[in-house]
XYZ file of C-alpha atoms in Angstrom:
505
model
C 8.645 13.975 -6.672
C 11.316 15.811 -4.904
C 10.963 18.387 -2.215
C 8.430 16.461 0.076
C 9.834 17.921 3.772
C 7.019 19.013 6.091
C 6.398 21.817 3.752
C 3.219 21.913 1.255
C 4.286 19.868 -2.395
C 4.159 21.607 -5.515
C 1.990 19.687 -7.638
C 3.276 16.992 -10.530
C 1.664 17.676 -13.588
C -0.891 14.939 -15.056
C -2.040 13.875 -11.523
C -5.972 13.077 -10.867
C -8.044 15.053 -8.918
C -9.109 12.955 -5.765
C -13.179 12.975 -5.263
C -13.942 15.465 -7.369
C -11.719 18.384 -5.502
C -8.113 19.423 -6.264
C -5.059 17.769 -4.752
C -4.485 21.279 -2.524
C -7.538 19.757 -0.506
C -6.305 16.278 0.177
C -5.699 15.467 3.645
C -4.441 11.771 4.903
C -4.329 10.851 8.182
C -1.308 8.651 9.005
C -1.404 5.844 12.051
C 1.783 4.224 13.331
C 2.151 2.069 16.174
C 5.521 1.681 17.127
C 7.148 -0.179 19.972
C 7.076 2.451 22.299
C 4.187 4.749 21.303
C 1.353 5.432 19.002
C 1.366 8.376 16.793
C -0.294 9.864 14.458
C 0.203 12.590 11.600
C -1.978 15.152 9.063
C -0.731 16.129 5.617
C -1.775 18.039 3.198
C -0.885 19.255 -0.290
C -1.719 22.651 0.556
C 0.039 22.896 4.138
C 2.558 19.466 4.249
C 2.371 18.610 7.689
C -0.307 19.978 9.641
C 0.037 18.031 12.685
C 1.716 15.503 14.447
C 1.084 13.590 18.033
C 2.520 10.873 19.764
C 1.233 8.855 22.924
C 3.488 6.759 24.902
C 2.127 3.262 26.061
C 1.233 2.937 29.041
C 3.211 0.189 31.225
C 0.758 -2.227 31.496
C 0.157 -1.909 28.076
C 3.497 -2.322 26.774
C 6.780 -4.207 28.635
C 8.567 -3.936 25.004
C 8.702 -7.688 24.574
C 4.777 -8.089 24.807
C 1.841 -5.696 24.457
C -1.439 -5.502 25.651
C -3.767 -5.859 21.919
C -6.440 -3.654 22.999
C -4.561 -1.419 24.769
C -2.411 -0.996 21.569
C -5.539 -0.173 19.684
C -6.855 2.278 22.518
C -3.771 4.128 22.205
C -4.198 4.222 18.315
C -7.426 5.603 18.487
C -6.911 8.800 21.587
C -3.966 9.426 19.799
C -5.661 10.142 16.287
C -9.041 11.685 17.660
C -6.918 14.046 19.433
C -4.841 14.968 16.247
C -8.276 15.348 14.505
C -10.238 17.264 16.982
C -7.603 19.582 17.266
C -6.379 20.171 13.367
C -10.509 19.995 12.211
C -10.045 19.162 8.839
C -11.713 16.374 6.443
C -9.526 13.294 6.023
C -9.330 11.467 2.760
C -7.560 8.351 3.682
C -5.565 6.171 6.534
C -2.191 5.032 5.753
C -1.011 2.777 8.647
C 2.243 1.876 9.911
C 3.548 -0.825 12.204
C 6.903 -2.668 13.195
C 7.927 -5.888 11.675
C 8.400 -9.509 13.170
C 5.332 -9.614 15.684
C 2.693 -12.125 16.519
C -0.648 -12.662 18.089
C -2.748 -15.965 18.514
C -6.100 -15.831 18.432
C -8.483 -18.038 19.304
C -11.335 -20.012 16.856
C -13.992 -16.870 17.300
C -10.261 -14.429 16.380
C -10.493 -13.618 20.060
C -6.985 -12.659 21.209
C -5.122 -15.697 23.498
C -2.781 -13.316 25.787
C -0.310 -10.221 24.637
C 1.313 -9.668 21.638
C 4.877 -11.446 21.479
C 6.890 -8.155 19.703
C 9.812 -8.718 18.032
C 12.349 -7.747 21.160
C 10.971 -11.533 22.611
C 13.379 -14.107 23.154
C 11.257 -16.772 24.977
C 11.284 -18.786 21.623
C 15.050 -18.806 22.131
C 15.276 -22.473 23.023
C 13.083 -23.517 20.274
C 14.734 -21.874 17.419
C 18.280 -23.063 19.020
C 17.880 -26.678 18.540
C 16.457 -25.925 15.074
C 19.063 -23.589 13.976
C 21.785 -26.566 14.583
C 20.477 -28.175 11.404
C 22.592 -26.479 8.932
C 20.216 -28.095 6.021
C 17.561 -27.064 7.872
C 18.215 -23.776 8.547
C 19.570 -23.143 5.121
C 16.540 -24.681 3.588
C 14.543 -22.306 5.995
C 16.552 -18.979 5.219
C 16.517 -19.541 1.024
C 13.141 -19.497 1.249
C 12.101 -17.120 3.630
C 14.753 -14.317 3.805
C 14.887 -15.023 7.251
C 17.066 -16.787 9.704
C 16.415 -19.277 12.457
C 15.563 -16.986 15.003
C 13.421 -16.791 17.670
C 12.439 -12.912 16.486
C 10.325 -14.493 13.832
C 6.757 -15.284 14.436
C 7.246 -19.008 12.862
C 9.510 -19.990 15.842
C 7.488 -18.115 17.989
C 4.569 -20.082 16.447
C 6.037 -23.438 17.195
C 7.123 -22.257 20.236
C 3.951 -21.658 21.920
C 2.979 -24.786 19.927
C 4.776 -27.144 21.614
C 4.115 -25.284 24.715
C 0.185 -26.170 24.936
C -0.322 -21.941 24.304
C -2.687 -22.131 21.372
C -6.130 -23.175 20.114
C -5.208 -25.716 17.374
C -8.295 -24.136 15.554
C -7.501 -20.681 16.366
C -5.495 -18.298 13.760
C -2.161 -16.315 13.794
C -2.632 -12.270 13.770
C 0.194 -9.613 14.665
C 0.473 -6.243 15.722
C -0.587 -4.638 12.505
C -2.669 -6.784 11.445
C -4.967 -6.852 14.872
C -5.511 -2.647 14.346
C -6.200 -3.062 10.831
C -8.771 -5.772 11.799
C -10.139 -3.497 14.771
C -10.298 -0.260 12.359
C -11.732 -2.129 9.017
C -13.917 -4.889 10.366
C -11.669 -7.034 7.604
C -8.773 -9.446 7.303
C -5.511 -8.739 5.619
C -1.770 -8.710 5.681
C 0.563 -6.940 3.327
C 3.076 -9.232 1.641
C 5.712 -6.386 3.596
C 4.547 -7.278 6.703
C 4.454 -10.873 5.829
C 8.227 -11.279 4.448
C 8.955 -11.221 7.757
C 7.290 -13.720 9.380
C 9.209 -16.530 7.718
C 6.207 -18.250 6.418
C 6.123 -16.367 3.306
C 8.015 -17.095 0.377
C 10.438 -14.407 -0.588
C 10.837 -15.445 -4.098
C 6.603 -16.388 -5.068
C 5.763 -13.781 -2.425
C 2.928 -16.194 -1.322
C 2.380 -17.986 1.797
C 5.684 -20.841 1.754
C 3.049 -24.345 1.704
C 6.426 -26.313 2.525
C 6.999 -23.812 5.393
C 3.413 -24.055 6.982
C 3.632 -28.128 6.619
C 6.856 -27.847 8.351
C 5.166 -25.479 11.024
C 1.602 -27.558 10.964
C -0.420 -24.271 9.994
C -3.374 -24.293 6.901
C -3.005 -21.395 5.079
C -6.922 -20.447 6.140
C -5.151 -19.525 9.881
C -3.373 -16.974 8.352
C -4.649 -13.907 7.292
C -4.893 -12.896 2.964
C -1.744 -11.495 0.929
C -1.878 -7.909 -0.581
C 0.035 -5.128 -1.557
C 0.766 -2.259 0.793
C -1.849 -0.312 -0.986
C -4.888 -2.291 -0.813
C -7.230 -0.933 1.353
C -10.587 -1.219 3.075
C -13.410 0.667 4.126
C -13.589 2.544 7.267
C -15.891 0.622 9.793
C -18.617 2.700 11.312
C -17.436 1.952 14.612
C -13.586 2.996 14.386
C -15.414 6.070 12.595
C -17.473 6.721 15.498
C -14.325 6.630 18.022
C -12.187 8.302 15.543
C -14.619 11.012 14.544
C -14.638 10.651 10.803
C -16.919 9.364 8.133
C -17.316 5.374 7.645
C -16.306 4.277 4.396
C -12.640 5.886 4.305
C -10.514 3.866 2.632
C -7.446 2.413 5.018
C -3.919 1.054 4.056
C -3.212 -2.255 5.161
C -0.298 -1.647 7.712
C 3.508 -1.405 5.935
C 6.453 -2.058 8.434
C 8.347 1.047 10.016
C 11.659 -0.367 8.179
C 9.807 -0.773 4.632
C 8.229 2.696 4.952
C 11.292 4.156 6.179
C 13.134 3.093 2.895
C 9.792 4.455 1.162
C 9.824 7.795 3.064
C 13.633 8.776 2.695
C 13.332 8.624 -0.724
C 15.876 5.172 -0.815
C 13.385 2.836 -3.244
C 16.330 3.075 -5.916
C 19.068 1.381 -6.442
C 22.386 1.839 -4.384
C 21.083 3.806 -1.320
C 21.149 2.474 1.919
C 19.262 3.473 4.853
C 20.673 3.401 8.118
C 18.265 3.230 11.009
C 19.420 4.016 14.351
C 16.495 4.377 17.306
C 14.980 1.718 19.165
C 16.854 -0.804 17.127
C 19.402 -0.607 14.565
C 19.056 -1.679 10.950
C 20.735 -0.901 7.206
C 18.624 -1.834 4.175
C 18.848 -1.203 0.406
C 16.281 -2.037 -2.134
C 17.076 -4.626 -4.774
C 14.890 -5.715 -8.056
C 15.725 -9.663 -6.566
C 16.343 -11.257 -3.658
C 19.575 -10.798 -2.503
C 20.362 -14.661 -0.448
C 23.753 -15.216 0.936
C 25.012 -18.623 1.495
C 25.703 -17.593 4.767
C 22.872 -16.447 6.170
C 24.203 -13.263 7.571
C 21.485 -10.965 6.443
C 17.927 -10.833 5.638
C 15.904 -10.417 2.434
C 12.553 -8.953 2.981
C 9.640 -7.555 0.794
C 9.043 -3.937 0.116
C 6.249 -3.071 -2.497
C 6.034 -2.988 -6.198
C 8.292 -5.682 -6.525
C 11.245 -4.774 -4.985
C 13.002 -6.754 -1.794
C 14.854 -5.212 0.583
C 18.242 -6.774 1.676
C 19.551 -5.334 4.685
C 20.338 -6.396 8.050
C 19.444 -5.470 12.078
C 20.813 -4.856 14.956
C 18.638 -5.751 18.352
C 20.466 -2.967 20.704
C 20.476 0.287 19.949
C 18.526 3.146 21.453
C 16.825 0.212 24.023
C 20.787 0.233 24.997
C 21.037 4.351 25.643
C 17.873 4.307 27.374
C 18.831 1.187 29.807
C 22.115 2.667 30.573
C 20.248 6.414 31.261
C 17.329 4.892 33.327
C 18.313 2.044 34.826
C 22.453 3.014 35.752
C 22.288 6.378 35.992
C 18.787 6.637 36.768
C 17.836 9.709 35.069
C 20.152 11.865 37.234
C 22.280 13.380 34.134
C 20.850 14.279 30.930
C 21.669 12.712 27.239
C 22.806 15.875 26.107
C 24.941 15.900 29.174
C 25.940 12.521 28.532
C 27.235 12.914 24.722
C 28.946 16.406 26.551
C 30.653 14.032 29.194
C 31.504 11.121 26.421
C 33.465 13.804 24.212
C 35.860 14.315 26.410
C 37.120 10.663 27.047
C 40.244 9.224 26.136
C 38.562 7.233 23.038
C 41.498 4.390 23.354
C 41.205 4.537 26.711
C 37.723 3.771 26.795
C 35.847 -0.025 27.825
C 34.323 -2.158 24.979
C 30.376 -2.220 24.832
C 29.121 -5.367 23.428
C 24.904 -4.204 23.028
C 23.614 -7.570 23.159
C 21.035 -6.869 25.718
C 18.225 -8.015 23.487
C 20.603 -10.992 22.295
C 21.995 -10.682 18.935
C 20.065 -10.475 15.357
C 22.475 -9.638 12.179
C 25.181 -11.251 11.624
C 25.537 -13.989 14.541
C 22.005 -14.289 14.931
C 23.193 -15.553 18.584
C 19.610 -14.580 20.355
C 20.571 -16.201 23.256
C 24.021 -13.847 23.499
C 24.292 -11.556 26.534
C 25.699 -8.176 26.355
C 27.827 -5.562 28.718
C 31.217 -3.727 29.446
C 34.391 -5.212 28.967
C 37.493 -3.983 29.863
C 36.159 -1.572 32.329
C 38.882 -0.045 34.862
C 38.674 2.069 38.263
C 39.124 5.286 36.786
C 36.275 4.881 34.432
C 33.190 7.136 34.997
C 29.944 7.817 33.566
C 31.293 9.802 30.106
C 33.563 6.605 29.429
C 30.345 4.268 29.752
C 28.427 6.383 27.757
C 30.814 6.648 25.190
C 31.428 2.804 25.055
C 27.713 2.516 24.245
C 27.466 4.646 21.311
C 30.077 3.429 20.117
C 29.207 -0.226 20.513
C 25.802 0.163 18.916
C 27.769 1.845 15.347
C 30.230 -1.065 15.605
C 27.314 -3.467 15.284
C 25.884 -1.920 12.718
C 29.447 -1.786 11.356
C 29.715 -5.296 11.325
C 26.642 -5.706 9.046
C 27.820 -2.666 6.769
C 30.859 -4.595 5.760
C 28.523 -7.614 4.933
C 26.572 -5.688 2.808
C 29.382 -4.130 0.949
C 30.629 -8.123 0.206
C 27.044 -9.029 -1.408
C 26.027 -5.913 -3.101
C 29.082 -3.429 -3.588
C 29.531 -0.122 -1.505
C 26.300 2.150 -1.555
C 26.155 5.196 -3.632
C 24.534 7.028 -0.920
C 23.860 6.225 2.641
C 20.916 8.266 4.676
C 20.419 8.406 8.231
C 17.484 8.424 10.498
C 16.398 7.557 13.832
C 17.061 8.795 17.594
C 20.687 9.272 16.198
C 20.091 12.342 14.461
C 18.958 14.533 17.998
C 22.897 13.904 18.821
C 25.196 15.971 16.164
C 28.090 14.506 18.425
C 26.964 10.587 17.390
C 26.177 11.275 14.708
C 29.842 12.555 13.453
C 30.604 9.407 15.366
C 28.776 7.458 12.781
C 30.251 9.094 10.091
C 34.030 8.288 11.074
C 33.498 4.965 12.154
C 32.210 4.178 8.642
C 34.360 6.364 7.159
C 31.138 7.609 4.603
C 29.429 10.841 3.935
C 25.955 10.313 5.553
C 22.759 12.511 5.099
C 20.772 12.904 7.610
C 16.728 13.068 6.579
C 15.225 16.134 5.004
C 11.725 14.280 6.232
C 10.782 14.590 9.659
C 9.110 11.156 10.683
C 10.506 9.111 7.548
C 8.935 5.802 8.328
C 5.117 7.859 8.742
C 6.135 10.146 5.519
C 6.089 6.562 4.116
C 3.081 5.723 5.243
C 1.312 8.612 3.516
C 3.232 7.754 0.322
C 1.308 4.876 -0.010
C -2.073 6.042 1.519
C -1.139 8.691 -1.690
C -0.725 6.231 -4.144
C -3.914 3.536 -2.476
C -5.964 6.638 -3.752
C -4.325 7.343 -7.247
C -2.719 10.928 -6.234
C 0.861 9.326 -6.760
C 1.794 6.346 -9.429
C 4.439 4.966 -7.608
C 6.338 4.697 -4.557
C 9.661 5.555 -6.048
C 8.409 9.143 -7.228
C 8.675 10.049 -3.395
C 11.884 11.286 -3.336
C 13.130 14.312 -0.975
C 15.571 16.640 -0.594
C 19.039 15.705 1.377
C 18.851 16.609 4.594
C 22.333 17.736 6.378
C 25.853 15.802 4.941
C 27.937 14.341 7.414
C 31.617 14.332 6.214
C 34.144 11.854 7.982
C 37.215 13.216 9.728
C 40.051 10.929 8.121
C 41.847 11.450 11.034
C 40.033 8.869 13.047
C 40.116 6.385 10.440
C 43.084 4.656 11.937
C 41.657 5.144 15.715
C 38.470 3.184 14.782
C 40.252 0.919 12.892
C 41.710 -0.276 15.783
C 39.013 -0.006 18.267
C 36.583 -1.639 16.275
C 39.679 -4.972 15.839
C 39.153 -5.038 20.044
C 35.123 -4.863 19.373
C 35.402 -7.773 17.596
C 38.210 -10.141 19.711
C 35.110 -9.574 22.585
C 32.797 -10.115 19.865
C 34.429 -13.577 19.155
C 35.479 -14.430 22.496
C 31.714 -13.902 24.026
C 30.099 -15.929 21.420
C 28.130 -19.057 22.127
C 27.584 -18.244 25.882
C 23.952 -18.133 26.166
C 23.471 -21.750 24.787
């Protein structure tokens, strides 16, 4: 299906009719709840997008590393009720999206036991350490899982609080997702997306790992039922009542914001790679198998419809821009002043940015590693600083790019989305560090697009996933000219990349 941009669809031939009316009438309503915000989105066949909305958390509600559960689903619902009082149209299904790698413990009566532990927590750091020094162990762990020995994923986080005295041995593991699909359905579910990366799911069966959860000392009946991204359930009569809608619409179980992102910019084939820059950083492309170094570098996760995604992230990325604008400069110059400050520098003149606030996830998986300037001189001001961080955060991702390229040969295509693309000036950046053509999307809100893909397909309208396919957005041509400059930069990146490992443990 190509063409899907905010703009109404023309209609594929041999497509049902949903409920008896004509596709022109359908309307989903897509929920995502984000690290930062919770936001919510109308389309239609007949107008594309009719409205978006976004709420920011409030601070007690969300600290980044932890959230507040009901506060998370509070936001959820003023943010949709808002989009649907004000748009007044019928809805015809919920297609929820969520971020990956969280956890929440509940207790025996699924009563929630403290905040949600997101995936920008650390305090597992210790735990996964000492484990992650047992190469067998860790490589037994990672060829099973996808995932690495890292305190980002809820296992470690899991054993963790274990060990700690934090849980109710009879209680049951939820997450992020998971809770507000509970809370909006009355139900239980997980999708085998959102479960991939947990690291108690096995990446291969796609079923709950029993090896993993005797390792961890977890019955499968804690955890919540596998499904595909498109099962649904029933609309409670409650969340209908708050939301404003009729019970009984069917709801999505709750895809991850880097699954639906592939699904949304149109990157479910083979040999394009998404490149995520906004809170975080990440690079992904689909693949028909896992894809399992035997260094665990990267990460294999699970997608829908049988496809895996390998791809690897990055911990600092916008969470790097923002520290540096709020908390160093605090607030007194603008971004757009910032990038018009940073384009003047003296680019080999400029300090080294290592953005390793968050600790490290892809390659080192270090997350005890500390981040900062390096190289920093009297004569440096505010542009050079700013520069150093943008640059930094590409280098990063750079580092996992090359990676990639080893295990699955240079992408056909690469397509860019994120914060990244409301900075022309970075995103050329991009473009000549990699030394790629890069499109930016032709879909506003890729990762909710994706969402609605697969509220589309839950209720037969689409047949697959990979039929969403839209237009490029803008091309991004390299300047060969700073091939060699980055070259060499990025050589100094990586002696302080070297020469700072290890120093958190």
């Amino acid at each position: 299906m190509r063409g899907w941009t905010g703009k109404a669809l023309s209609i594929p031939t041999g497509y049902r009719k949903s409920k008896g009316k004509g596709l022109m009438g359908v309307n989903i309503l897509a929920l995502e709840v984000s690290t930062s915000s919770a936001k919510a989105m109308i389309y239609s066949f007949e107008k594309g997008i009719r409205g978006v909305l976004s709420v920011p958390y409030k601070d007690t509600v969300n600290d980044v590393v932890s959230q507040d559960p009901e506060g998370i689903y509070q936001a959820v619902i003023e943010c949709a009720r808002a989009l649907i009082e004000r748009e007044n149209c019928e809805i015809d299904a919920i297609g929820l999206g969520s971020t990956w790698h969280s956890v929440l413990f509940l207790d025996r009566e699924r009563k929630p036991i403290g905040r949600i532990k997101t995936w920008a927590s650390t305090e597992a750091a210790p735990t996964a350490g000492r484990y992650r020094k047992d190469e067998q162990l860790k490589r037994w762990f990672y060829q099973r899982t996808g995932c690495m020995v890292h305190s980002i994923y809820p296992v470690w986080k899991y054993l963790h609080a274990k060990q700690q005295g934090q849980l109710d041995p009879e209680g049951y593991l939820s997450s992020q997702p998971e809770y507000v699909f509970e809370r909006l359905t009355g139900q239980t579910g997980v999708s085998r997306s959102i479960a991939s990366g947990t690291g108690f799911m096995n990446i291969h069966t796609l079923e709950w790992d029993q090896e993993i959860l005797d390792f961890a000392g977890l019955k499968v009946s804690q955890l919540a039922p596998l499904y595909e991204l498109d099962h649904t359930a029933p609309l409670s009569q409650e969340a209908a009542s708050k939301l404003g809608l009729k019970a009984g619409i069917p709801v999505t179980l709750p895809g991850p914001d880097g699954a639906l992102n592939q699904v949304g910019a149109g990157a479910m084939g083979q040999g394009i790679m998404t490149m995520s820059v906004g809170t975080s950083g990440a690079l992904r492309v689909a693949s028909p198998v896992p894809v399992l170094p035997d260094d665990p570098s990267t990460w294999c996760y699970y997608v829908a419809e049988g496809k895996r995604l390998a791809g690897a992230a990055t911990s600092g990325a916008g969470n790097c821009v923002e520290w540096f604008g709020k908390k160093l400069n605090l607030g007194n110059v603008s971004y757009r002043a910032l990038d018009e400050l940073a384009s003047k520098v003296d680019i080999q003149d400029a300090p080294v940015f290592l953005p390793f606030l968050y600790g490290e996830r892809c390659p080192g998986w270090e997350d005890s590693r500390t981040g900062g300037f390096v190289g920093l001189k009297p004569h440096h001001e505010i542009g050079h600083l700013h520069y150093a961080i943008l640059e930094g955060i590409l280098f990063n991702l750079y580092q996992c790019y090359v990676v990639l390229e080893q295990l699955m040969g240079a992408p056909r295509e690469i397509k860019i989305s994120g914060g990244i693309e409301n900075s022309r000036w970075w995103l050329q950046m991009a473009a000549d560090i990699f030394q790629r053509e890069i499109y930016t999307s032709s879909v506003e809100h890729a990762s909710t697009m994706g969402a609605i893909a697969v509220a589309l397909k839950a209720i037969g309208v689409i047949k697959s996933l990979e039929e969403f396919n839209p237009s490029q957005g803008e091309r991004i041509v390299p300047n060969e000219s700073m091939a060699k400059v980055y070259t060499k930069r990025f050589e100094r990146y990586m002696e302080w990349y070297y020469k700072t490992a290890n120093r958190g443990e």
